[in-house]
PDB file of C-alpha atoms in Angstrom:
ATOM      1  CA  MET A   1     -17.712  53.486  14.192  1.00 51.00           C
ATOM      2  CA  ALA A   2     -17.637  49.943  12.868  1.00 65.00           C
ATOM      3  CA  LYS A   3     -14.471  47.907  13.264  1.00 88.00           C
ATOM      4  CA  LYS A   4     -14.345  47.355   9.501  1.00 96.00           C
ATOM      5  CA  THR A   5     -16.327  48.878   6.631  1.00 97.00           C
ATOM      6  CA  TYR A   6     -16.763  47.490   3.124  1.00 98.00           C
ATOM      7  CA  SER A   7     -18.532  48.457  -0.081  1.00 98.00           C
ATOM      8  CA  PHE A   8     -21.200  45.785  -0.508  1.00 98.00           C
ATOM      9  CA  TYR A   9     -22.556  44.201  -3.673  1.00 97.00           C
ATOM     10  CA  PRO A  10     -25.511  41.945  -2.687  1.00 94.00           C
ATOM     11  CA  GLY A  11     -26.245  40.529  -6.155  1.00 93.00           C
ATOM     12  CA  CYS A  12     -29.620  39.503  -7.548  1.00 89.00           C
ATOM     13  CA  SER A  13     -30.152  36.191  -5.772  1.00 83.00           C
ATOM     14  CA  SER A  14     -29.107  37.461  -2.349  1.00 77.00           C
ATOM     15  CA  GLN A  15     -31.042  40.711  -2.306  1.00 79.00           C
ATOM     16  CA  THR A  16     -34.095  41.201  -0.107  1.00 78.00           C
ATOM     17  CA  LYS A  17     -36.961  38.772  -0.901  1.00 78.00           C
ATOM     18  CA  ALA A  18     -34.929  36.968  -3.587  1.00 74.00           C
ATOM     19  CA  SER A  19     -34.171  33.240  -3.666  1.00 79.00           C
ATOM     20  CA  SER A  20     -31.216  33.543  -1.271  1.00 84.00           C
ATOM     21  CA  ASP A  21     -32.723  36.166   0.995  1.00 90.00           C
ATOM     22  CA  ASN A  22     -31.679  34.018   3.983  1.00 94.00           C
ATOM     23  CA  TYR A  23     -28.051  34.466   2.929  1.00 96.00           C
ATOM     24  CA  LEU A  24     -28.405  38.250   3.085  1.00 95.00           C
ATOM     25  CA  LYS A  25     -30.245  38.187   6.421  1.00 96.00           C
ATOM     26  CA  SER A  26     -27.716  35.891   8.061  1.00 97.00           C
ATOM     27  CA  THR A  27     -24.821  37.874   6.595  1.00 97.00           C
ATOM     28  CA  ASN A  28     -26.233  41.079   8.072  1.00 97.00           C
ATOM     29  CA  SER A  29     -26.595  39.343  11.430  1.00 98.00           C
ATOM     30  CA  MET A  30     -23.081  37.916  11.236  1.00 98.00           C
ATOM     31  CA  CYS A  31     -21.689  41.358  10.405  1.00 98.00           C
ATOM     32  CA  LYS A  32     -23.508  42.878  13.365  1.00 97.00           C
ATOM     33  CA  TYR A  33     -21.756  40.465  15.693  1.00 97.00           C
ATOM     34  CA  LEU A  34     -18.395  41.066  14.003  1.00 97.00           C
ATOM     35  CA  ASP A  35     -18.868  44.853  13.995  1.00 97.00           C
ATOM     36  CA  ILE A  36     -18.702  45.028  10.199  1.00 98.00           C
ATOM     37  CA  GLU A  37     -20.498  47.766   8.286  1.00 97.00           C
ATOM     38  CA  LEU A  38     -21.637  46.941   4.760  1.00 97.00           C
ATOM     39  CA  LYS A  39     -22.328  50.018   2.624  1.00 98.00           C
ATOM     40  CA  GLU A  40     -24.487  48.815  -0.247  1.00 97.00           C
ATOM     41  CA  ILE A  41     -23.536  50.103  -3.688  1.00 98.00           C
ATOM     42  CA  PRO A  42     -26.314  52.457  -4.884  1.00 97.00           C
ATOM     43  CA  ASP A  43     -28.200  51.393  -8.022  1.00 97.00           C
ATOM     44  CA  TRP A  44     -26.088  48.259  -8.540  1.00 97.00           C
ATOM     45  CA  ASN A  45     -26.993  45.968 -11.450  1.00 95.00           C
ATOM     46  CA  CYS A  46     -26.907  42.245 -12.224  1.00 92.00           C
ATOM     47  CA  CYS A  47     -23.396  40.928 -12.880  1.00 91.00           C
ATOM     48  CA  GLY A  48     -24.614  38.988 -15.921  1.00 85.00           C
ATOM     49  CA  ALA A  49     -23.459  35.642 -14.473  1.00 80.00           C
ATOM     50  CA  SER A  50     -24.146  32.708 -16.821  1.00 67.00           C
ATOM     51  CA  ILE A  51     -26.510  34.699 -19.072  1.00 64.00           C
ATOM     52  CA  GLY A  52     -23.651  37.042 -19.856  1.00 60.00           C
ATOM     53  CA  TYR A  53     -21.818  34.188 -21.552  1.00 60.00           C
ATOM     54  CA  ALA A  54     -24.771  33.169 -23.733  1.00 64.00           C
ATOM     55  CA  GLU A  55     -23.847  35.008 -26.939  1.00 64.00           C
ATOM     56  CA  GLY A  56     -24.273  38.392 -25.272  1.00 67.00           C
ATOM     57  CA  GLY A  57     -20.704  39.370 -26.036  1.00 79.00           C
ATOM     58  CA  GLU A  58     -17.688  39.767 -23.798  1.00 85.00           C
ATOM     59  CA  LEU A  59     -17.670  43.564 -23.637  1.00 90.00           C
ATOM     60  CA  PRO A  60     -21.292  43.946 -22.422  1.00 90.00           C
ATOM     61  CA  ARG A  61     -20.673  41.279 -19.776  1.00 90.00           C
ATOM     62  CA  ILE A  62     -17.497  42.940 -18.525  1.00 94.00           C
ATOM     63  CA  THR A  63     -19.085  46.396 -18.634  1.00 95.00           C
ATOM     64  CA  LEU A  64     -21.953  45.240 -16.404  1.00 94.00           C
ATOM     65  CA  SER A  65     -19.441  44.475 -13.661  1.00 96.00           C
ATOM     66  CA  ALA A  66     -17.397  47.564 -14.493  1.00 97.00           C
ATOM     67  CA  ARG A  67     -20.494  49.677 -13.831  1.00 98.00           C
ATOM     68  CA  ASN A  68     -20.887  48.169 -10.362  1.00 98.00           C
ATOM     69  CA  MET A  69     -17.231  48.776  -9.624  1.00 98.00           C
ATOM     70  CA  ALA A  70     -17.409  52.345 -10.929  1.00 98.00           C
ATOM     71  CA  LEU A  71     -20.437  53.013  -8.726  1.00 98.00           C
ATOM     72  CA  SER A  72     -18.581  51.537  -5.770  1.00 98.00           C
ATOM     73  CA  GLU A  73     -15.555  53.736  -6.452  1.00 98.00           C
ATOM     74  CA  LYS A  74     -17.779  56.801  -6.692  1.00 98.00           C
ATOM     75  CA  HIS A  75     -20.019  56.259  -3.665  1.00 98.00           C
ATOM     76  CA  ASN A  76     -17.845  54.116  -1.369  1.00 98.00           C
ATOM     77  CA  PRO A  77     -14.284  55.322  -2.012  1.00 98.00           C
ATOM     78  CA  GLY A  78     -11.360  53.824  -0.168  1.00 96.00           C
ATOM     79  CA  MET A  79     -13.149  50.546   0.593  1.00 98.00           C
ATOM     80  CA  ASP A  80     -12.795  47.020  -0.700  1.00 98.00           C
ATOM     81  CA  LEU A  81     -15.765  45.836  -2.760  1.00 98.00           C
ATOM     82  CA  VAL A  82     -17.225  42.696  -1.179  1.00 98.00           C
ATOM     83  CA  ALA A  83     -19.761  40.225  -2.590  1.00 97.00           C
ATOM     84  CA  THR A  84     -21.397  37.234  -0.946  1.00 96.00           C
ATOM     85  CA  CYS A  85     -22.621  35.539  -4.128  1.00 94.00           C
ATOM     86  CA  ALA A  86     -19.998  33.319  -5.740  1.00 93.00           C
ATOM     87  CA  ALA A  87     -21.131  34.183  -9.280  1.00 92.00           C
ATOM     88  CA  CYS A  88     -21.173  37.915  -8.562  1.00 94.00           C
ATOM     89  CA  TRP A  89     -17.724  37.773  -7.020  1.00 95.00           C
ATOM     90  CA  LEU A  90     -16.359  35.700  -9.892  1.00 93.00           C
ATOM     91  CA  SER A  91     -17.838  38.015 -12.535  1.00 93.00           C
ATOM     92  CA  THR A  92     -16.529  41.087 -10.745  1.00 96.00           C
ATOM     93  CA  ARG A  93     -13.096  39.626 -10.137  1.00 95.00           C
ATOM     94  CA  GLU A  94     -12.767  38.369 -13.721  1.00 93.00           C
ATOM     95  CA  SER A  95     -13.859  41.717 -15.152  1.00 95.00           C
ATOM     96  CA  LYS A  96     -11.356  43.523 -12.952  1.00 97.00           C
ATOM     97  CA  GLU A  97      -8.585  41.231 -14.219  1.00 96.00           C
ATOM     98  CA  ARG A  98      -9.546  41.679 -17.873  1.00 95.00           C
ATOM     99  CA  LEU A  99      -9.818  45.449 -17.573  1.00 98.00           C
ATOM    100  CA  ALA A 100      -6.408  45.591 -15.919  1.00 97.00           C
ATOM    101  CA  HIS A 101      -4.737  43.610 -18.695  1.00 96.00           C
ATOM    102  CA  SER A 102      -6.369  45.147 -21.776  1.00 97.00           C
ATOM    103  CA  SER A 103      -6.195  48.880 -22.388  1.00 97.00           C
ATOM    104  CA  GLN A 104      -8.568  48.454 -25.336  1.00 97.00           C
ATOM    105  CA  THR A 105     -11.228  46.692 -23.250  1.00 97.00           C
ATOM    106  CA  LEU A 106     -10.821  49.323 -20.539  1.00 98.00           C
ATOM    107  CA  ALA A 107     -11.256  52.154 -23.040  1.00 98.00           C
ATOM    108  CA  GLU A 108     -14.314  50.539 -24.633  1.00 97.00           C
ATOM    109  CA  ALA A 109     -15.943  49.827 -21.265  1.00 97.00           C
ATOM    110  CA  ASN A 110     -15.360  53.391 -20.130  1.00 98.00           C
ATOM    111  CA  THR A 111     -16.790  54.734 -23.379  1.00 98.00           C
ATOM    112  CA  ALA A 112     -20.036  52.985 -22.470  1.00 96.00           C
ATOM    113  CA  LEU A 113     -19.855  54.016 -18.807  1.00 98.00           C
ATOM    114  CA  ASN A 114     -19.161  57.646 -19.703  1.00 98.00           C
ATOM    115  CA  GLU A 115     -22.621  57.814 -21.269  1.00 96.00           C
ATOM    116  CA  ALA A 116     -23.978  57.344 -17.755  1.00 95.00           C
ATOM    117  CA  GLY A 117     -21.507  59.752 -16.184  1.00 97.00           C
ATOM    118  CA  LEU A 118     -19.302  57.001 -14.783  1.00 98.00           C
ATOM    119  CA  THR A 119     -15.649  56.038 -15.159  1.00 98.00           C
ATOM    120  CA  TYR A 120     -14.031  52.815 -14.002  1.00 98.00           C
ATOM    121  CA  LYS A 121     -10.618  53.384 -12.418  1.00 97.00           C
ATOM    122  CA  GLY A 122      -9.851  49.990 -10.909  1.00 97.00           C
ATOM    123  CA  ASN A 123      -8.734  51.235  -7.510  1.00 96.00           C
ATOM    124  CA  GLN A 124     -10.769  48.880  -5.313  1.00 98.00           C
ATOM    125  CA  ALA A 125     -10.147  45.218  -4.551  1.00 97.00           C
ATOM    126  CA  ALA A 126     -12.949  42.764  -5.424  1.00 97.00           C
ATOM    127  CA  ARG A 127     -13.375  40.214  -2.641  1.00 97.00           C
ATOM    128  CA  HIS A 128     -15.676  37.454  -1.457  1.00 96.00           C
ATOM    129  CA  MET A 129     -17.018  37.687   2.078  1.00 97.00           C
ATOM    130  CA  ALA A 130     -15.210  34.437   2.872  1.00 96.00           C
ATOM    131  CA  GLU A 131     -11.943  36.209   2.040  1.00 96.00           C
ATOM    132  CA  VAL A 132     -12.839  38.965   4.490  1.00 97.00           C
ATOM    133  CA  LEU A 133     -13.472  36.470   7.278  1.00 97.00           C
ATOM    134  CA  VAL A 134     -10.311  34.470   6.636  1.00 96.00           C
ATOM    135  CA  GLU A 135      -7.894  37.266   5.755  1.00 95.00           C
ATOM    136  CA  ASP A 136      -9.128  40.287   7.729  1.00 96.00           C
ATOM    137  CA  PHE A 137     -10.163  38.409  10.872  1.00 96.00           C
ATOM    138  CA  GLY A 138      -8.638  34.935  10.875  1.00 96.00           C
ATOM    139  CA  PHE A 139      -9.868  31.757  12.506  1.00 97.00           C
ATOM    140  CA  ASP A 140      -8.408  32.482  15.960  1.00 97.00           C
ATOM    141  CA  GLU A 141     -10.109  35.881  16.064  1.00 96.00           C
ATOM    142  CA  LEU A 142     -13.420  34.456  14.789  1.00 97.00           C
ATOM    143  CA  LYS A 143     -13.300  31.783  17.468  1.00 97.00           C
ATOM    144  CA  LYS A 144     -13.280  34.427  20.234  1.00 97.00           C
ATOM    145  CA  GLY A 145     -16.891  35.431  19.524  1.00 97.00           C
ATOM    146  CA  VAL A 146     -18.375  31.951  20.003  1.00 98.00           C
ATOM    147  CA  LYS A 147     -21.002  31.763  22.760  1.00 98.00           C
ATOM    148  CA  ASN A 148     -22.953  28.684  21.669  1.00 98.00           C
ATOM    149  CA  PRO A 149     -20.469  26.271  20.060  1.00 98.00           C
ATOM    150  CA  LEU A 150     -21.871  23.956  17.400  1.00 98.00           C
ATOM    151  CA  GLN A 151     -20.830  20.885  19.357  1.00 96.00           C
ATOM    152  CA  GLY A 152     -21.987  17.479  18.283  1.00 95.00           C
ATOM    153  CA  ILE A 153     -22.719  18.453  14.657  1.00 98.00           C
ATOM    154  CA  LYS A 154     -20.686  17.187  11.725  1.00 98.00           C
ATOM    155  CA  PHE A 155     -20.481  19.442   8.664  1.00 98.00           C
ATOM    156  CA  ALA A 156     -19.335  18.773   5.112  1.00 98.00           C
ATOM    157  CA  GLY A 157     -17.715  21.911   3.714  1.00 98.00           C
ATOM    158  CA  TYR A 158     -18.974  22.226   0.151  1.00 98.00           C
ATOM    159  CA  VAL A 159     -16.961  24.998  -1.517  1.00 96.00           C
ATOM    160  CA  GLY A 160     -18.280  24.407  -5.045  1.00 94.00           C
ATOM    161  CA  CYS A 161     -16.476  25.527  -8.178  1.00 91.00           C
ATOM    162  CA  GLN A 162     -16.963  29.292  -8.524  1.00 89.00           C
ATOM    163  CA  THR A 163     -15.269  30.375  -5.302  1.00 88.00           C
ATOM    164  CA  ASN A 164     -12.470  27.918  -6.005  1.00 86.00           C
ATOM    165  CA  ARG A 165     -11.405  28.410  -9.631  1.00 80.00           C
ATOM    166  CA  PRO A 166      -9.761  30.213 -11.293  1.00 80.00           C
ATOM    167  CA  PHE A 167      -9.029  32.509  -8.348  1.00 84.00           C
ATOM    168  CA  GLY A 168      -9.856  30.830  -5.050  1.00 79.00           C
ATOM    169  CA  LEU A 169      -8.754  32.158  -1.676  1.00 85.00           C
ATOM    170  CA  ALA A 170      -5.108  33.050  -1.190  1.00 84.00           C
ATOM    171  CA  GLY A 171      -3.083  30.185   0.209  1.00 85.00           C
ATOM    172  CA  GLU A 172      -5.824  27.594  -0.304  1.00 86.00           C
ATOM    173  CA  SER A 173      -5.472  24.413  -2.342  1.00 86.00           C
ATOM    174  CA  PHE A 174      -7.595  24.263  -5.483  1.00 86.00           C
ATOM    175  CA  GLU A 175      -8.196  20.551  -4.927  1.00 89.00           C
ATOM    176  CA  ASN A 176      -8.794  20.595  -1.185  1.00 93.00           C
ATOM    177  CA  PRO A 177      -9.559  24.088   0.164  1.00 94.00           C
ATOM    178  CA  MET A 178      -9.826  24.008   3.939  1.00 96.00           C
ATOM    179  CA  TYR A 179     -11.333  27.354   4.902  1.00 96.00           C
ATOM    180  CA  LEU A 180     -14.878  26.053   5.406  1.00 97.00           C
ATOM    181  CA  ASP A 181     -13.529  23.175   7.490  1.00 98.00           C
ATOM    182  CA  ASN A 182     -11.534  25.637   9.583  1.00 97.00           C
ATOM    183  CA  LEU A 183     -14.548  27.937   9.983  1.00 98.00           C
ATOM    184  CA  VAL A 184     -16.655  25.005  11.178  1.00 98.00           C
ATOM    185  CA  GLU A 185     -13.998  24.009  13.702  1.00 98.00           C
ATOM    186  CA  ALA A 186     -13.679  27.631  14.890  1.00 98.00           C
ATOM    187  CA  MET A 187     -17.431  27.639  15.568  1.00 98.00           C
ATOM    188  CA  GLY A 188     -17.111  24.487  17.677  1.00 98.00           C
ATOM    189  CA  GLY A 189     -18.510  22.081  15.088  1.00 98.00           C
ATOM    190  CA  GLU A 190     -16.821  19.043  13.596  1.00 98.00           C
ATOM    191  CA  ALA A 191     -15.611  19.300  10.001  1.00 98.00           C
ATOM    192  CA  VAL A 192     -15.705  16.176   7.867  1.00 97.00           C
ATOM    193  CA  THR A 193     -12.236  16.738   6.425  1.00 94.00           C
ATOM    194  CA  SER A 194     -12.338  13.563   4.326  1.00 94.00           C
ATOM    195  CA  TYR A 195     -15.332  14.876   2.315  1.00 97.00           C
ATOM    196  CA  ASP A 196     -14.297  14.335  -1.305  1.00 95.00           C
ATOM    197  CA  GLN A 197     -16.895  16.391  -3.188  1.00 97.00           C
ATOM    198  CA  LYS A 198     -16.091  19.831  -1.795  1.00 95.00           C
ATOM    199  CA  VAL A 199     -15.072  21.363  -5.136  1.00 95.00           C
ATOM    200  CA  THR A 200     -17.500  19.496  -7.409  1.00 94.00           C
ATOM    201  CA  CYS A 201     -19.801  21.671  -9.531  1.00 94.00           C
ATOM    202  CA  CYS A 202     -23.477  21.424  -8.529  1.00 93.00           C
ATOM    203  CA  GLY A 203     -24.490  21.575 -12.190  1.00 90.00           C
ATOM    204  CA  GLY A 204     -25.397  25.261 -12.123  1.00 83.00           C
ATOM    205  CA  ALA A 205     -27.952  26.168 -14.779  1.00 77.00           C
ATOM    206  CA  LEU A 206     -28.014  22.551 -15.997  1.00 83.00           C
ATOM    207  CA  ALA A 207     -30.611  22.071 -13.275  1.00 82.00           C
ATOM    208  CA  PHE A 208     -33.051  23.671 -15.745  1.00 80.00           C
ATOM    209  CA  SER A 209     -31.726  22.610 -19.153  1.00 85.00           C
ATOM    210  CA  GLU A 210     -30.362  19.121 -18.448  1.00 91.00           C
ATOM    211  CA  PRO A 211     -31.679  18.103 -15.020  1.00 90.00           C
ATOM    212  CA  GLU A 212     -30.554  14.485 -15.310  1.00 92.00           C
ATOM    213  CA  LYS A 213     -26.905  15.612 -15.477  1.00 93.00           C
ATOM    214  CA  SER A 214     -27.200  18.142 -12.676  1.00 93.00           C
ATOM    215  CA  GLN A 215     -29.080  15.754 -10.423  1.00 96.00           C
ATOM    216  CA  LYS A 216     -26.395  13.104 -10.828  1.00 96.00           C
ATOM    217  CA  GLN A 217     -23.829  15.625  -9.594  1.00 95.00           C
ATOM    218  CA  ILE A 218     -26.077  16.713  -6.735  1.00 97.00           C
ATOM    219  CA  LYS A 219     -26.536  13.062  -5.764  1.00 97.00           C
ATOM    220  CA  ASP A 220     -22.770  12.563  -5.608  1.00 97.00           C
ATOM    221  CA  ILE A 221     -22.335  15.721  -3.495  1.00 98.00           C
ATOM    222  CA  ILE A 222     -24.965  14.686  -0.953  1.00 98.00           C
ATOM    223  CA  GLU A 223     -24.109  10.990  -0.955  1.00 97.00           C
ATOM    224  CA  SER A 224     -20.487  11.702  -0.127  1.00 97.00           C
ATOM    225  CA  ALA A 225     -21.565  13.941   2.760  1.00 98.00           C
ATOM    226  CA  TYR A 226     -23.681  11.130   4.183  1.00 97.00           C
ATOM    227  CA  ASP A 227     -21.018   8.494   3.562  1.00 97.00           C
ATOM    228  CA  HIS A 228     -18.519  10.544   5.553  1.00 97.00           C
ATOM    229  CA  GLY A 229     -20.902  11.050   8.474  1.00 97.00           C
ATOM    230  CA  ALA A 230     -21.978  14.648   7.842  1.00 98.00           C
ATOM    231  CA  GLU A 231     -25.291  15.847   9.249  1.00 98.00           C
ATOM    232  CA  MET A 232     -25.270  19.166   7.398  1.00 98.00           C
ATOM    233  CA  ILE A 233     -23.606  20.728   4.382  1.00 98.00           C
ATOM    234  CA  VAL A 234     -22.172  24.262   4.523  1.00 98.00           C
ATOM    235  CA  THR A 235     -21.405  26.381   1.463  1.00 97.00           C
ATOM    236  CA  PRO A 236     -20.411  29.940   0.414  1.00 96.00           C
ATOM    237  CA  CYS A 237     -22.413  29.869  -2.835  1.00 95.00           C
ATOM    238  CA  PRO A 238     -26.155  30.641  -3.203  1.00 94.00           C
ATOM    239  CA  LEU A 239     -26.520  28.574  -6.378  1.00 92.00           C
ATOM    240  CA  CYS A 240     -24.823  25.590  -4.751  1.00 94.00           C
ATOM    241  CA  GLN A 241     -27.043  25.990  -1.711  1.00 96.00           C
ATOM    242  CA  ALA A 242     -30.198  26.215  -3.799  1.00 93.00           C
ATOM    243  CA  ASN A 243     -29.437  23.324  -6.123  1.00 95.00           C
ATOM    244  CA  VAL A 244     -28.260  20.911  -3.436  1.00 97.00           C
ATOM    245  CA  GLU A 245     -31.171  21.703  -1.119  1.00 97.00           C
ATOM    246  CA  ILE A 246     -34.077  22.248  -3.521  1.00 94.00           C
ATOM    247  CA  TYR A 247     -33.476  19.239  -5.754  1.00 95.00           C
ATOM    248  CA  GLN A 248     -33.120  16.630  -3.031  1.00 96.00           C
ATOM    249  CA  GLY A 249     -36.703  15.553  -3.627  1.00 95.00           C
ATOM    250  CA  GLU A 250     -36.133  15.174  -7.376  1.00 95.00           C
ATOM    251  CA  VAL A 251     -32.898  13.295  -6.755  1.00 96.00           C
ATOM    252  CA  ASN A 252     -34.712  10.944  -4.374  1.00 97.00           C
ATOM    253  CA  LYS A 253     -37.332  10.184  -7.038  1.00 97.00           C
ATOM    254  CA  ARG A 254     -34.773   9.665  -9.784  1.00 96.00           C
ATOM    255  CA  PHE A 255     -32.316   7.521  -7.832  1.00 97.00           C
ATOM    256  CA  GLY A 256     -34.441   5.983  -5.094  1.00 97.00           C
ATOM    257  CA  THR A 257     -32.503   7.735  -2.345  1.00 97.00           C
ATOM    258  CA  LYS A 258     -33.852   9.239   0.882  1.00 97.00           C
ATOM    259  CA  PHE A 259     -31.780  12.398   1.196  1.00 97.00           C
ATOM    260  CA  ASN A 260     -32.919  15.020   3.696  1.00 98.00           C
ATOM    261  CA  ILE A 261     -29.841  16.987   4.690  1.00 98.00           C
ATOM    262  CA  PRO A 262     -29.795  20.712   5.559  1.00 98.00           C
ATOM    263  CA  VAL A 263     -27.599  22.879   3.324  1.00 98.00           C
ATOM    264  CA  MET A 264     -26.430  25.961   5.193  1.00 98.00           C
ATOM    265  CA  TYR A 265     -24.435  29.130   4.658  1.00 98.00           C
ATOM    266  CA  TYR A 266     -21.332  29.798   6.760  1.00 98.00           C
ATOM    267  CA  SER A 267     -23.010  33.069   7.837  1.00 98.00           C
ATOM    268  CA  GLN A 268     -25.829  31.089   9.444  1.00 98.00           C
ATOM    269  CA  LEU A 269     -23.381  28.916  11.367  1.00 98.00           C
ATOM    270  CA  ILE A 270     -21.440  31.921  12.623  1.00 98.00           C
ATOM    271  CA  THR A 271     -24.619  33.767  13.641  1.00 98.00           C
ATOM    272  CA  ILE A 272     -25.903  30.817  15.689  1.00 98.00           C
ATOM    273  CA  ALA A 273     -22.490  30.152  17.253  1.00 98.00           C
ATOM    274  CA  TYR A 274     -22.245  33.830  18.232  1.00 98.00           C
ATOM    275  CA  GLY A 275     -25.480  33.579  20.191  1.00 98.00           C
ATOM    276  CA  GLY A 276     -27.874  34.703  17.468  1.00 98.00           C
ATOM    277  CA  THR A 277     -31.485  33.593  17.251  1.00 97.00           C
ATOM    278  CA  ALA A 278     -32.939  31.305  14.606  1.00 97.00           C
ATOM    279  CA  GLN A 279     -34.623  34.383  13.138  1.00 97.00           C
ATOM    280  CA  GLU A 280     -31.331  36.289  12.949  1.00 98.00           C
ATOM    281  CA  ALA A 281     -29.760  33.343  11.173  1.00 98.00           C
ATOM    282  CA  ALA A 282     -32.794  33.116   8.848  1.00 97.00           C
ATOM    283  CA  LEU A 283     -33.192  29.420   9.554  1.00 97.00           C
ATOM    284  CA  ASP A 284     -36.835  29.759   8.539  1.00 94.00           C
ATOM    285  CA  GLY A 285     -35.572  30.187   4.975  1.00 92.00           C
ATOM    286  CA  GLN A 286     -34.447  26.566   4.740  1.00 94.00           C
ATOM    287  CA  LEU A 287     -36.471  23.962   2.855  1.00 94.00           C
ATOM    288  CA  VAL A 288     -34.756  21.204   4.829  1.00 97.00           C
ATOM    289  CA  ARG A 289     -34.906  22.335   8.451  1.00 97.00           C
ATOM    290  CA  ALA A 290     -31.673  22.521  10.416  1.00 98.00           C
ATOM    291  CA  THR A 291     -33.241  21.273  13.642  1.00 97.00           C
ATOM    292  CA  LYS A 292     -29.951  20.900  15.501  1.00 97.00           C
ATOM    293  CA  LEU A 293     -29.063  24.525  14.813  1.00 98.00           C
ATOM    294  CA  GLU A 294     -32.551  25.552  15.890  1.00 97.00           C
ATOM    295  CA  GLU A 295     -32.002  23.774  19.202  1.00 97.00           C
ATOM    296  CA  ILE A 296     -28.672  25.525  19.772  1.00 97.00           C
ATOM    297  CA  ALA A 297     -30.319  28.871  18.947  1.00 96.00           C
ATOM    298  CA  LYS A 298     -32.799  28.322  21.799  1.00 90.00           C
ATOM    299  CA  LYS A 299     -30.060  28.220  24.447  1.00 82.00           C
TER     300      LYS A 299
END
């Protein structure tokens, strides 16, 4: 029996063969090493994310997340619901808060869910995987599993905005959250603690609609990492990872820079530090290769 078991909501971007497939693969590998069992919610749906705010109405958006939570309660009772995607976690957590504080919204959401034979009860916590690592394991415990420490690599911990506000992780500063820095240090790497862009928004969907604005923000995020000596960026958010990695070429053209910095998930760092292979950590899913991690994985 696994040490810990959670109800798992992968989300659209992190599901198999989606844009953040490497996040899912490395998370599964990380969980194997930590003896975590993730029980995927059957027939889960999109959380709505940013599209849910685009004149779709508040109730439909909240009910999308309520359906996932109701399915989790039905099929994975007694477990915390855990998401890896920052947007999915935020949507789920916000919906849970709104349903708890409005009996009318709860009744209306359940009226819709009842048509599908579901009822939302609100008896499961909605958590981000980073919360699980920090709160259910802790940095000292995570450090015990390290076999190949990430020595000699400097990381900038880029938290982004969605896992930071309005909820964040318990006990963490909204302006200077330290959990990614502490995770890096636990894995034997060096955290660039003076990195001043860790909670800056990557621009989100502006990357499509107003690329000049998003790319300016991405430039600032990467430039600060370089200025503070970082060799890699680590993040808990698939949209942050995608935007900051994918658009480096466009940023270089627009601003005359020469950025080429790997943008990693914490799950990839933990997998490599725990003795996992490059394949287990899904390093082949990076556009900017993390050659130093690949070398450590060969040990």
